[in-house]
Every structure is written in C-alpha cells, then in structure tokens.
C-alpha cells in the first residue's frame, strides 16, 4: 500500500464504530431499495410456483347437469390432445356449525393424492381415504372446519357428516383465508370440502358434473370443440380463472407498489450518503492540501479516498444485503398470508442485489469523488486554508442570560445554515415517509368508519325463512323501535360493461331511509337500479348503462339509475316493483331496525334473538369492531414501515451529527481543559440536536401528508379509494416520534465526546 | 506554603511498540505565588509537564500534588472539577471556541465557577480590557489576528483567578510592547492575589519577570542561569 492510501485507511480504522454507524446509512438505504425490487420479483415467482407446483388445470369445464361417470370418461378419454384429466362432482351445499349455516362447496374427487392435475397441497393432517373422510381448504378453522372435527353438511336436501383428516391448499380456492381475514369484500365464510367421489355419488345419486383438463400446447380450441356431446354449461381457461386473475392483479399491484418504495428510499439514501461522505472528505481539506503541496497528483489523492469510500461502501453493502433479504422475508410472509397463505418461493434473482450494489457503491463513490474534485481544483494555498465552513450567524447575542454552552449549541446549529438545512430536509423527509403510514392508516380507517356510519339502522335481523313484509314489521315493532324496514336480501351475479361479478341485491321500497346515500353520479332511482361505486368500478359501468342481474334461474335486465359511494359493498338497490322478477314482492328475508335510543341496542337485540323465525341478529357496532380487527392485522405492516423509516431518520441524523461533532473535537477538548461540567457539554449537544430534531419533525409533517397522498394513489389500486384527510393525532404522533428518534441519535455524539482524549486531540489538531 | 509538589515523576508514551520516555524522575517544588519559567529544547517534554500538572494527562509514577490535591488519585470527574476551579490554561495554540465571541470565550471559563452573574460579566470585561481588547469584545475568533486570539486565551485563563496558571508559549505571537504589558498584569496578579505561574517559553526576554528559571533536559528539571 502506498503511504497516502495507508494514511487514509488508517484514519478509517481510527474511526472504529463510527465507521459502522456511517455505513448503516448505506446499509439501510440499500436494504429498502433491495426490498422494493426483490419482493416484487418474489411475489410473481411465488404465484407462478404455486400454479406450476399444483398443476393447475388449463381448462375448467362445468356441466349443466350431472352425467354418468362412464359417459363422460368415454368422451374425454377419446379426445386427442388431452394430457391428463379429472372428473369430479361439484355441488353447492350448506355447512352447519354451532346453530349457524354457512355456504359450502362440496367436491368429490377420485384420488386426493393425484399430483398431475389440480394437486392438493397438504397443510396439516393427512389426505382423506374414503370412509366418510374429507379435506377442507385451510383458513376456516374459526368456524370449526379443522383437522379432527366431524363436520355436518347438506346438499340437495340430504344431510351427511364428514371427518376432516387434513387441511389443504389449492389455487382453485386460494382466497378462503383472505376472505375470512380481510372482511373487506364481505362475502363472509365459505367452506370448501374435498371428499371421495364414489362416496358423494352414493349420497346424491349423481354422476359427475365438473371436468378439469390439462391439454397439450396449442390443442385447447380443438379439445374444447370436441366436448360437444356433453351438456357443457361453462368453460373457463386457466388465465380467466378467478384465482389467476386475482393473482395477476395482485402481482401487478405489488409490482407497482414495492418499487415505489425503492425509489423513495433511494432518494433519501443518496442524499444522506452524499452528505455524509462529502463532509468527511471536506473535513480533510487541509490534509489534502498538504498532500498536494508534497506533489501528489490529483488522481493519487482521489484514489486514496476512493479506497476509503470503497471500504465503507463494502461494509455497508454486506449489511445492506443481509438486511434487505430479511426485510423482504418479513414483508413477503406478511403479504402472502394476507392473500391466501401461499408459500413464499425465493427465486434466484440476483438483479435486485446487483442493482443495490451499484446503487450503494455508485452513491458512495460519487459522494467521495465530487468533493475531491472540488478541493483538488483549488490551489494548494486555498486547500491548506480551508476550515470547516463557519459562517456564524450572530444568533443568540440577544439572550445574554443564556449560558455559554447553550449559546454554543444554538450557534453550532446555524454555523453552516445550508448544511443544517440539508440535514433537516433529509431527516424530515425520512420522518415524513414514516408519518405518511400513520396518515394513510388514519385516513383509510376514518373513511371506512364514515362509510359504515352512513347506515342509519342499529340492528339488522335475518329471518330463517322468508316472511311477509307485514309479519316482519309487526314482529319487530317494539316500543323502543323508531323504524322497521323489511327487505329482500339476495346474492346473485351481475353483468354489464362486458364484465360479470357477484353482488348482493337489496330490495325494499324504503331502502333510502336506511342509509345516508351519497351520490357519485345519476339519481337515487330505485325503479331502475342504484349500484355502489365499488361494483360500478369492478364492472366498468356508469349511469345509463345496461346491466343484467341473475339470481339462480331468474334474471332482471335494467339500467343503472345512479351510483352511490360505498367502498365496502358490492350491492344493487332496487324497489320491490323493480325487483319483482327476482323475488316475490311480498317476501322479506331481513329487516333493518332503528331504535329511538341507542342505549337499548343490547336489550332489543337480545329480545330479537329469542324470537321464533329469527336466524341472525347483527348490531351495527359489531361490524365496525370486526373491521377494526381486520384492520389491526394490516397495521403490523404499517408499524413495520413506520419504525423502519424512523430508524432511517435516526441513522441519517446520527451520521450527520457524529460528523459535525468530529469536526469540532478540538472544541470539546478545550471545554474539557476548562473543566466545564460534563452535563453542560451534553446540554450543549442536546440543544443542537434538539433544534435539528424539532425542525426535522416539523417539516416531516407536510412530507407525511404529501407522501400519504402519493401512497394513497397506489393504495387505491391495492385496497380501495380513500381521501387523505388531515388528522391532528397522526400529525402529533409523527412529530413526537420523529423528534424523539432524532434526539435518540444524540447517544452517539455524546458517547464520542465522553471518550474524547483532550490531550491527544489538542496535540493532533495543532500538529498541522 | 507549597502549591506544587512533583517528586520522581515519570511519563512515557508508547507508539507502535516503541517507548519514548519523556519525563524520567522529574522533581519540582513551587511555592504559592511563585512565577517560574521552564525552558528546554523542542520535544523535551515541556508541554507534557504542563498537561500532567493541569490534569489533562496521566503520569506513570511519582508524586504529583497540586494545591493539596494528589492528582494521581483523582477520578475523571474530580479532575474536571480541579481544572475548573484551580487551574488556568494558556495554550500554545489558543484553542478558542469559534462560535463564541471574544468576551463570551472569557465568560465560558468563568461561568462554570461564578454562574451567570453580574460579577462574572464584570470580571470578564475587566480582563478583556486588561489585555487591551475591549474594542474587540463582540468579535468572533476568526475575526481576530493570531496575537489578539492569544490575548483572549490569556484573559480567559487569568479571569478565573485560579491558584495555578499553566502557560505554554503565552507570548509567542505577541509584540514586545504587548508582551511587557501582559507580563505586567501577570506580575500584578501574582503579587495581589498570590497566583502561581508556570510558564513554558523559549523567550529569554521573559527571564526578568521570573522568580526562577528551570531547564527541562533528558527528562529532568535543572536549575537554569
Ligand atoms: N500522545 C503522544 N504519543 C506519543 N508521543 C508523544 C505524545 N505526546 C508527546 N509525545 C512525545 O513526547 C515528547 C515531548 O513532547 P512535548 O510536546 O511535551 O514537547 P515540548 O517540550 O512541549 O516541545 P515543543 O517545545 O516543541 O513544544 C516528544 O518527543 C513527543 O514526540
Ligand atoms: Mg510544547
């Protein structure tokens, strides 16, 4: 090693743990950068792996009525181009649990261990083996659908029991757990049961009505064309299967969201890395001047400092890659559990790491290079004369009562206003990003509660079988009630705008009284239809468009009369006349009840529950509680980001403060020789850091709001639309935590000055 | 009455496995109110001796008592207090705080003894005036010449009116005329307040103000001529 390189590297080793702290700036920026890119890749890869691993079928064929196994087998086995196939009996049914009924899908299959088509991945327990055994899709444990239990089902009016031998996963019904976890789309619980085909055929007397096909490349259309002799009702190709569509959309959203984090953290990281290294080099200006006067070339000097930068970048990068991988693992397992508990598959994808390395080395070397160029372009004299810039603002002369150490703290903050401003900006930005999560959560939650609060009813009652409007009203009309509004509540399909989706249908003449409907467009015209904006956006329809509503075999063609704001529900509102082709106009399945006094809710609800013919009583507050629970699960990720960003803010602040303390070591040494009490010295530093913390936290607030808006745009795709609102509590939390974390970073410079050797420092600083 | 008592004092530095013995059994006894000059070749250990006396560096062995305090037995906090209350440093390279004005630099040393009092401010003004800098009171160090900075450093040490003043080349950057007036002030403080001075200098002109002059050579102090 040349003497000049040696001297620079030696300097590095003298900095010891401070090197580590400064490298942490590189590490954290890089880790967040890698996390953004890598998690998007993993997301895609995990989805693909899931589809491939399970040999998800190319074609799904539903028959309008069951046919004999041998008939179907005869047809399918003779079609050329089919690689593998599976014949199944798939029936809608009901699952009975704890005096409640839940919808169920019951699927009879020949061999649960088949791996070549629609493979079932065992999560827990074992696969079924006839004898009244079955497997359920994992995720419905809270309604008793778990290993070891005996579950009662009914289909086409026949009751039977099945012992659950194990829980499984398959892309066919991957959202069971997501639906249950995230009550957002509100379809509630559904149990999917796989059981022996023969057994189900014995119970029902049916053959098969569902065919899965894996076909050779390019053979799909001819294969589908050859199914003609079977009563085919629906054919779905893999890419149109709801699961695949969902995963594609989800993956797309994640692909957009995660790299956005990367970019933001890259900017923050670059600025703070630049600030750190620029100052380290500028602080050495005198020394560089000496080297220049000794005749060292610019290149040689630059090379020496580049070595210094490279070592720091290397330390930072190693930690950064490890942290990046850990962050990714955390965020992925979380995300995947949110959308269906899919196994996270880590692809060999070096790209995010390579880009991360380029980013960290690039930023460090540029940050070292620029000041070197700057200094070496000056004359030797100028370089030698350089002192850490001290453009002292004459602040504080007004407060003659202030102690000198405090005055030092204040003046140090404003010693180099541009530099302080930059520090405050970067730290503020990090605090802002962190606060944006709180702002976002606050706004999203607030908006959701607002939505629920638009309902005017207090209690909803569902009847066990339809009763007439009059009977419903007279049954529920108590002294405490203000109104009872019976309605028909149906689940069905809606199509329009070339799309189709499932929906709930609410039919009542008085439905407008049950909620403070807020129009997005059109009119509240129940004689045609009023749909929620969530449904309108899913379908891509607006006021005046034709829609078709199907409930079982009944259909209704109408136009969209109006669209109302409702982010939660996919629902269509009609009056009884308009809905008469779907449901008997006299029949009510449910009723909304409003009470005169909310105090009575629990009492009245209990009374309703005792009534004959009442299946279920829902208190409106319970919906909010359930939502709160769901939301709480999403908060985990939010807090993760909140604290990671705060830690970044702290590291950025710490590295800036460490360096400015190092620049002033001679001053701290002097204070020690003067015998200034330690607490006063600490006080002086705390004032400086406090001012920086205060202003950083302050400008963090508009940033929090700004980034909140930015993230909300992305979130609209991922979750739902919500307006970002100003909330005092979110601002207060952001300010308080931002301020505290910056203050927390003072531990580093305080330790540094505590260990300072005054004698050596003075000797060293006066050596030049 | 003895203010400084040094007996068989040893101090060595180890750098890269190589040991430099700087002080090798140094002896020194100073009466309260005495003014002594130490001379000696460069690198002989003059600054080291001052650092040991001022409690900013530790000795290897020997007796080191100042104002009745055994410095070798004091902890970090007590040494800090010792420096604050009993010692005034005048450094070879001034070491002023760049973010404090001339008067504030003087106040900095006083404040931790007298608190933020009227007396503190009056005394700071008085000493700055004594060194001839009352017109530069509101200037920051970077707006002062080398000699002016040195005078601020002198005022900062003297204003504390401590038991012992340790000065390292206090007149290195000061012209002869100023030197005379500053030495005059020191003599006055020596007689009126009984302050003890240990002054390191190469400047033979200062000899005439001294009660004694010692030479530091080969790690030991010798009586000079
Ligand atoms: N921290 C240290 N580490 C290693 N050696 C040191 C250290 N401090 C001082 N020395 C050595 O101790 C010896 C005495 O140094 P000192 O500064 O006391 O000399 P000095 O008499 O004040 O010289 P000058 O007249 O040039 O100021 C020198 O040889 C120096 O190299
Ligand atoms: Mg010296």
CSV table of N, CA and C in Angstrom, one decimal, chain A residues 435-543:
chain,number,residue,atom,x,y,z
A,435,UNK,N,-44.2,9.1,8.8
A,435,UNK,CA,-45.5,9.6,9.2
A,435,UNK,C,-46.6,9.3,8.2
A,436,UNK,N,-46.2,9.2,6.9
A,436,UNK,CA,-47.2,9.0,5.9
A,436,UNK,C,-48.0,7.7,6.1
A,437,UNK,N,-47.4,6.8,6.8
A,437,UNK,CA,-48.1,5.5,7.0
A,437,UNK,C,-49.2,5.7,8.0
A,438,UNK,N,-48.9,6.5,9.0
A,438,UNK,CA,-49.9,6.8,10.0
A,438,UNK,C,-51.0,7.6,9.4
A,439,UNK,N,-50.6,8.7,8.6
A,439,UNK,CA,-51.6,9.5,8.0
A,439,UNK,C,-52.6,8.6,7.1
A,440,UNK,N,-51.9,7.7,6.4
A,440,UNK,CA,-52.7,6.8,5.5
A,440,UNK,C,-53.6,5.9,6.3
A,441,UNK,N,-53.1,5.3,7.3
A,441,UNK,CA,-53.9,4.4,8.1
A,441,UNK,C,-55.1,5.1,8.7
A,442,UNK,N,-54.8,6.3,9.2
A,442,UNK,CA,-55.8,7.1,9.8
A,442,UNK,C,-56.9,7.5,8.9
A,443,UNK,N,-56.5,7.9,7.7
A,443,UNK,CA,-57.4,8.3,6.7
A,443,UNK,C,-58.3,7.1,6.2
A,444,UNK,N,-57.6,6.0,5.9
A,444,UNK,CA,-58.3,4.8,5.4
A,444,UNK,C,-59.3,4.4,6.4
A,445,UNK,N,-58.8,4.3,7.6
A,445,UNK,CA,-59.7,3.8,8.7
A,445,UNK,C,-60.9,4.8,8.9
A,446,UNK,N,-60.6,6.0,9.0
A,446,UNK,CA,-61.6,7.0,9.2
A,446,UNK,C,-62.7,7.0,8.1
A,447,UNK,N,-62.2,6.8,6.9
A,447,UNK,CA,-63.1,6.8,5.7
A,447,UNK,C,-64.0,5.5,5.8
A,448,UNK,N,-63.4,4.4,6.2
A,448,UNK,CA,-64.2,3.2,6.3
A,448,UNK,C,-65.3,3.3,7.4
A,449,UNK,N,-64.9,3.9,8.5
A,449,UNK,CA,-65.9,4.1,9.6
A,449,UNK,C,-67.0,5.0,9.1
A,450,UNK,N,-66.6,6.1,8.4
A,450,UNK,CA,-67.6,7.0,7.9
A,450,UNK,C,-68.6,6.3,7.0
A,451,UNK,N,-68.0,5.4,6.2
A,451,UNK,CA,-68.9,4.6,5.3
A,451,UNK,C,-69.9,3.8,6.1
A,452,UNK,N,-69.4,3.1,7.1
A,452,UNK,CA,-70.3,2.3,7.9
A,452,UNK,C,-71.3,3.2,8.6
A,453,UNK,N,-70.8,4.3,9.1
A,453,UNK,CA,-71.7,5.2,9.8
A,453,UNK,C,-72.8,5.9,9.0
A,454,UNK,N,-72.7,5.7,7.7
A,454,UNK,CA,-73.8,6.3,6.9
A,454,UNK,C,-75.1,5.5,7.0
A,455,UNK,N,-74.9,4.3,7.5
A,455,UNK,CA,-76.1,3.5,7.8
A,455,UNK,C,-76.8,4.1,9.0
A,456,UNK,N,-78.2,4.2,8.8
A,456,UNK,CA,-78.9,4.8,9.9
A,456,UNK,C,-79.5,3.7,10.8
A,457,UNK,N,-79.4,2.5,10.4
A,457,UNK,CA,-80.1,1.4,11.2
A,457,UNK,C,-79.1,1.0,12.4
A,458,UNK,N,-79.7,0.4,13.4
A,458,UNK,CA,-78.9,0.0,14.5
A,458,UNK,C,-78.8,-1.5,14.6
A,459,UNK,N,-79.9,-2.2,14.2
A,459,UNK,CA,-79.8,-3.7,14.2
A,459,UNK,C,-80.4,-4.2,12.9
A,460,UNK,N,-79.7,-5.3,12.4
A,460,UNK,CA,-80.2,-5.9,11.3
A,460,UNK,C,-80.7,-7.4,11.7
A,461,UNK,N,-81.8,-7.7,11.2
A,461,UNK,CA,-82.4,-9.1,11.6
A,461,UNK,C,-82.5,-9.9,10.3
A,462,UNK,N,-82.0,-11.1,10.3
A,462,UNK,CA,-82.2,-12.0,9.2
A,462,UNK,C,-83.1,-13.1,9.6
A,463,UNK,N,-84.1,-13.4,8.8
A,463,UNK,CA,-85.1,-14.4,9.2
A,463,UNK,C,-84.6,-15.8,8.6
A,464,UNK,N,-85.1,-16.8,9.3
A,464,UNK,CA,-84.6,-18.2,8.9
A,464,UNK,C,-85.3,-18.6,7.6
A,465,UNK,N,-86.5,-18.1,7.4
A,465,UNK,CA,-87.1,-18.3,6.1
A,465,UNK,C,-88.0,-17.1,5.8
A,466,UNK,N,-88.2,-16.8,4.5
A,466,UNK,CA,-88.8,-15.6,4.1
A,466,UNK,C,-90.2,-15.4,4.8
A,467,UNK,N,-90.5,-14.2,5.2
A,467,UNK,CA,-91.8,-13.9,5.8
A,467,UNK,C,-92.4,-12.7,5.1
A,468,UNK,N,-93.6,-12.4,5.3
A,468,UNK,CA,-94.2,-11.3,4.5
A,468,UNK,C,-93.8,-10.0,5.2
A,469,UNK,N,-93.8,-8.9,4.4
A,469,UNK,CA,-93.4,-7.6,4.9
A,469,UNK,C,-94.2,-7.2,6.2
A,470,UNK,N,-95.5,-7.5,6.1
A,470,UNK,CA,-96.3,-7.1,7.3
A,470,UNK,C,-96.0,-7.9,8.5
A,471,UNK,N,-95.8,-9.2,8.3
A,471,UNK,CA,-95.4,-10.0,9.5
A,471,UNK,C,-94.1,-9.6,10.1
A,472,UNK,N,-93.2,-9.3,9.2
A,472,UNK,CA,-91.8,-8.8,9.7
A,472,UNK,C,-92.0,-7.6,10.5
A,473,UNK,N,-92.7,-6.6,10.0
A,473,UNK,CA,-92.9,-5.4,10.7
A,473,UNK,C,-93.6,-5.5,12.0
A,474,UNK,N,-94.6,-6.3,12.0
A,474,UNK,CA,-95.4,-6.4,13.3
A,474,UNK,C,-94.6,-7.2,14.3
A,475,UNK,N,-93.8,-8.2,13.8
A,475,UNK,CA,-92.9,-9.0,14.7
A,475,UNK,C,-91.9,-8.1,15.5
A,476,UNK,N,-91.3,-7.2,14.7
A,476,UNK,CA,-90.1,-6.5,15.2
A,476,UNK,C,-90.5,-5.1,15.8
A,477,UNK,N,-91.7,-4.7,15.6
A,477,UNK,CA,-92.1,-3.4,16.1
A,477,UNK,C,-92.3,-3.3,17.6
A,478,UNK,N,-91.3,-2.9,18.3
A,478,UNK,CA,-91.5,-2.8,19.8
A,478,UNK,C,-91.6,-1.4,20.2
A,479,UNK,N,-91.7,-1.2,21.5
A,479,UNK,CA,-91.9,0.2,22.0
A,479,UNK,C,-90.6,1.0,21.7
A,480,UNK,N,-89.5,0.3,21.7
A,480,UNK,CA,-88.2,1.1,21.6
A,480,UNK,C,-87.9,1.4,20.1
A,481,UNK,N,-88.5,0.8,19.1
A,481,UNK,CA,-88.1,1.0,17.8
A,481,UNK,C,-88.6,2.3,17.2
A,482,UNK,N,-87.8,2.8,16.3
A,482,UNK,CA,-88.2,4.0,15.6
A,482,UNK,C,-88.7,3.6,14.2
A,483,UNK,N,-87.9,2.7,13.5
A,483,UNK,CA,-88.5,2.2,12.3
A,483,UNK,C,-88.1,0.7,12.1
A,484,UNK,N,-88.9,0.0,11.4
A,484,UNK,CA,-88.6,-1.4,11.0
A,484,UNK,C,-88.8,-1.4,9.5
A,485,UNK,N,-87.7,-1.7,8.8
A,485,UNK,CA,-87.8,-1.7,7.3
A,485,UNK,C,-87.4,-3.1,6.8
A,486,UNK,N,-88.4,-3.9,6.4
A,486,UNK,CA,-88.1,-5.2,5.9
A,486,UNK,C,-87.6,-5.1,4.5
A,487,UNK,N,-86.8,-6.0,4.1
A,487,UNK,CA,-86.2,-6.0,2.7
A,487,UNK,C,-85.9,-7.4,2.3
A,488,UNK,N,-85.8,-7.6,1.0
A,488,UNK,CA,-85.3,-8.9,0.5
A,488,UNK,C,-83.9,-8.8,0.2
A,489,UNK,N,-83.1,-9.8,0.7
A,489,UNK,CA,-81.7,-9.7,0.5
A,489,UNK,C,-81.2,-11.0,-0.2
A,490,UNK,N,-80.6,-10.8,-1.4
A,490,UNK,CA,-80.3,-11.9,-2.2
A,490,UNK,C,-78.8,-11.8,-2.7
A,491,UNK,N,-78.2,-13.0,-3.0
A,491,UNK,CA,-76.9,-13.0,-3.6
A,491,UNK,C,-77.1,-13.4,-5.0
A,492,UNK,N,-76.4,-12.8,-5.9
A,492,UNK,CA,-76.5,-13.2,-7.3
A,492,UNK,C,-75.4,-12.7,-8.1
A,493,UNK,N,-75.5,-12.8,-9.4
A,493,UNK,CA,-74.5,-12.3,-10.4
A,493,UNK,C,-75.0,-11.1,-11.1
A,494,UNK,N,-74.1,-10.2,-11.4
A,494,UNK,CA,-74.4,-9.0,-12.2
A,494,UNK,C,-73.5,-8.9,-13.3
A,495,UNK,N,-74.0,-8.7,-14.5
A,495,UNK,CA,-73.1,-8.4,-15.6
A,495,UNK,C,-73.5,-7.2,-16.3
A,496,UNK,N,-72.5,-6.6,-17.0
A,496,UNK,CA,-72.6,-5.3,-17.6
A,496,UNK,C,-71.3,-4.8,-18.0
A,497,UNK,N,-71.2,-4.0,-19.0
A,497,UNK,CA,-69.9,-3.4,-19.4
A,497,UNK,C,-68.9,-4.5,-19.9
A,498,UNK,N,-69.5,-5.7,-20.3
A,498,UNK,CA,-68.7,-6.8,-20.8
A,498,UNK,C,-68.0,-7.6,-19.6
A,499,UNK,N,-68.4,-7.2,-18.4
A,499,UNK,CA,-67.8,-8.0,-17.2
A,499,UNK,C,-69.0,-8.6,-16.4
A,500,UNK,N,-68.6,-9.5,-15.5
A,500,UNK,CA,-69.6,-10.0,-14.6
A,500,UNK,C,-69.0,-10.2,-13.3
A,501,UNK,N,-69.8,-10.1,-12.2
A,501,UNK,CA,-69.3,-10.2,-10.9
A,501,UNK,C,-70.4,-10.6,-10.0
A,502,UNK,N,-70.0,-11.0,-8.8
A,502,UNK,CA,-71.1,-11.3,-7.8
A,502,UNK,C,-71.5,-10.1,-7.1
A,503,UNK,N,-72.8,-10.1,-6.6
A,503,UNK,CA,-73.3,-8.9,-6.0
A,503,UNK,C,-74.4,-9.3,-4.9
A,504,UNK,N,-74.6,-8.4,-4.0
A,504,UNK,CA,-75.8,-8.6,-3.2
A,504,UNK,C,-76.9,-7.7,-3.7
A,505,UNK,N,-78.1,-8.1,-3.5
A,505,UNK,CA,-79.2,-7.4,-4.0
A,505,UNK,C,-80.1,-7.0,-2.8
A,506,UNK,N,-80.4,-5.7,-2.6
A,506,UNK,CA,-81.2,-5.3,-1.5
A,506,UNK,C,-82.5,-4.7,-2.2
A,507,UNK,N,-83.7,-5.3,-1.9
A,507,UNK,CA,-84.9,-4.9,-2.5
A,507,UNK,C,-85.8,-4.4,-1.4
A,508,UNK,N,-86.2,-3.1,-1.4
A,508,UNK,CA,-87.1,-2.5,-0.5
A,508,UNK,C,-87.6,-1.2,-1.0
A,509,UNK,N,-88.8,-0.8,-0.7
A,509,UNK,CA,-89.3,0.5,-1.1
A,509,UNK,C,-88.7,1.6,-0.3
A,510,UNK,N,-88.3,1.2,1.0
A,510,UNK,CA,-87.9,2.2,1.9
A,510,UNK,C,-86.4,2.2,2.1
A,511,UNK,N,-85.7,1.6,1.2
A,511,UNK,CA,-84.2,1.4,1.4
A,511,UNK,C,-83.5,2.7,1.6
A,512,UNK,N,-84.0,3.8,1.0
A,512,UNK,CA,-83.3,5.1,1.1
A,512,UNK,C,-83.3,5.6,2.5
A,513,UNK,N,-84.2,5.1,3.3
A,513,UNK,CA,-84.2,5.6,4.7
A,513,UNK,C,-83.1,5.0,5.6
A,514,UNK,N,-82.6,3.8,5.1
A,514,UNK,CA,-81.7,3.1,5.9
A,514,UNK,C,-80.2,3.5,5.9
A,515,UNK,N,-80.0,4.5,5.0
A,515,UNK,CA,-78.6,4.9,4.8
A,515,UNK,C,-78.5,6.3,4.2
A,516,UNK,N,-77.6,7.1,4.6
A,516,UNK,CA,-77.4,8.4,4.0
A,516,UNK,C,-76.6,8.2,2.7
A,517,UNK,N,-77.4,7.9,1.7
A,517,UNK,CA,-76.7,7.6,0.4
A,517,UNK,C,-76.1,8.9,-0.1
A,518,UNK,N,-74.9,8.7,-0.6
A,518,UNK,CA,-74.2,9.9,-1.2
A,518,UNK,C,-74.0,9.5,-2.7
A,519,UNK,N,-74.5,10.3,-3.5
A,519,UNK,CA,-74.5,10.0,-4.9
A,519,UNK,C,-73.1,10.4,-5.6
A,520,UNK,N,-72.6,9.4,-6.3
A,520,UNK,CA,-71.4,9.7,-7.1
A,520,UNK,C,-71.9,10.3,-8.5
A,521,UNK,N,-72.9,9.6,-9.0
A,521,UNK,CA,-73.5,10.1,-10.3
A,521,UNK,C,-74.9,9.6,-10.4
A,522,UNK,N,-75.7,10.2,-11.3
A,522,UNK,CA,-77.1,9.8,-11.5
A,522,UNK,C,-78.0,10.2,-10.5
A,523,UNK,N,-79.1,9.4,-10.3
A,523,UNK,CA,-80.1,9.8,-9.3
A,523,UNK,C,-80.4,8.6,-8.4
A,524,UNK,N,-81.0,8.8,-7.3
A,524,UNK,CA,-81.4,7.7,-6.4
A,524,UNK,C,-82.7,7.1,-6.9
A,525,UNK,N,-82.6,6.5,-8.1
A,525,UNK,CA,-83.8,6.0,-8.7
A,525,UNK,C,-83.9,4.5,-8.6
A,526,UNK,N,-84.7,4.1,-7.6
A,526,UNK,CA,-84.8,2.7,-7.2
A,526,UNK,C,-85.7,1.9,-8.2
A,527,UNK,N,-86.4,2.7,-9.1
A,527,UNK,CA,-87.3,2.0,-10.1
A,527,UNK,C,-86.4,1.3,-11.2
A,528,UNK,N,-85.2,1.8,-11.4
A,528,UNK,CA,-84.3,1.1,-12.3
A,528,UNK,C,-83.3,0.4,-11.4
A,529,UNK,N,-82.2,1.0,-11.0
A,529,UNK,CA,-81.3,0.4,-10.0
A,529,UNK,C,-80.3,1.4,-9.5
A,530,UNK,N,-79.9,1.2,-8.3
A,530,UNK,CA,-78.8,2.1,-7.8
A,530,UNK,C,-77.7,1.1,-7.3
A,531,UNK,N,-76.5,1.3,-7.8
A,531,UNK,CA,-75.4,0.4,-7.5
A,531,UNK,C,-74.3,1.1,-6.8
A,532,UNK,N,-73.5,0.4,-6.1
A,532,UNK,CA,-72.4,1.0,-5.3
A,532,UNK,C,-71.2,1.3,-6.3
A,533,UNK,N,-70.4,2.3,-5.9
A,533,UNK,CA,-69.3,2.6,-6.8
A,533,UNK,C,-68.2,1.5,-6.8
A,534,UNK,N,-68.2,0.7,-5.8
A,534,UNK,CA,-67.2,-0.4,-5.8
A,534,UNK,C,-67.6,-1.4,-6.9
A,535,UNK,N,-68.9,-1.7,-7.0
A,535,UNK,CA,-69.4,-2.6,-8.0
A,535,UNK,C,-69.3,-1.9,-9.4
A,536,UNK,N,-69.6,-0.6,-9.5
A,536,UNK,CA,-69.5,0.1,-10.8
A,536,UNK,C,-68.1,0.0,-11.3
A,537,UNK,N,-67.1,0.2,-10.4
A,537,UNK,CA,-65.8,0.2,-10.9
A,537,UNK,C,-65.3,-1.2,-11.2
A,538,UNK,N,-65.8,-2.2,-10.5
A,538,UNK,CA,-65.4,-3.6,-10.9
A,538,UNK,C,-65.9,-4.0,-12.2
A,539,UNK,N,-67.2,-3.5,-12.5
A,539,UNK,CA,-67.7,-3.9,-13.8
A,539,UNK,C,-67.3,-2.9,-14.9
A,540,UNK,N,-67.0,-1.7,-14.5
A,540,UNK,CA,-66.7,-0.7,-15.5
A,540,UNK,C,-68.0,-0.1,-16.1
A,541,UNK,N,-69.0,0.1,-15.3
A,541,UNK,CA,-70.3,0.6,-15.8
A,541,UNK,C,-70.6,2.0,-15.1
A,542,UNK,N,-71.4,2.8,-15.7
A,542,UNK,CA,-71.8,4.0,-15.1
A,542,UNK,C,-73.3,4.3,-15.4
A,543,UNK,N,-73.8,5.4,-14.9
A,543,UNK,CA,-75.2,5.7,-15.0
A,543,UNK,C,-75.7,5.6,-16.5
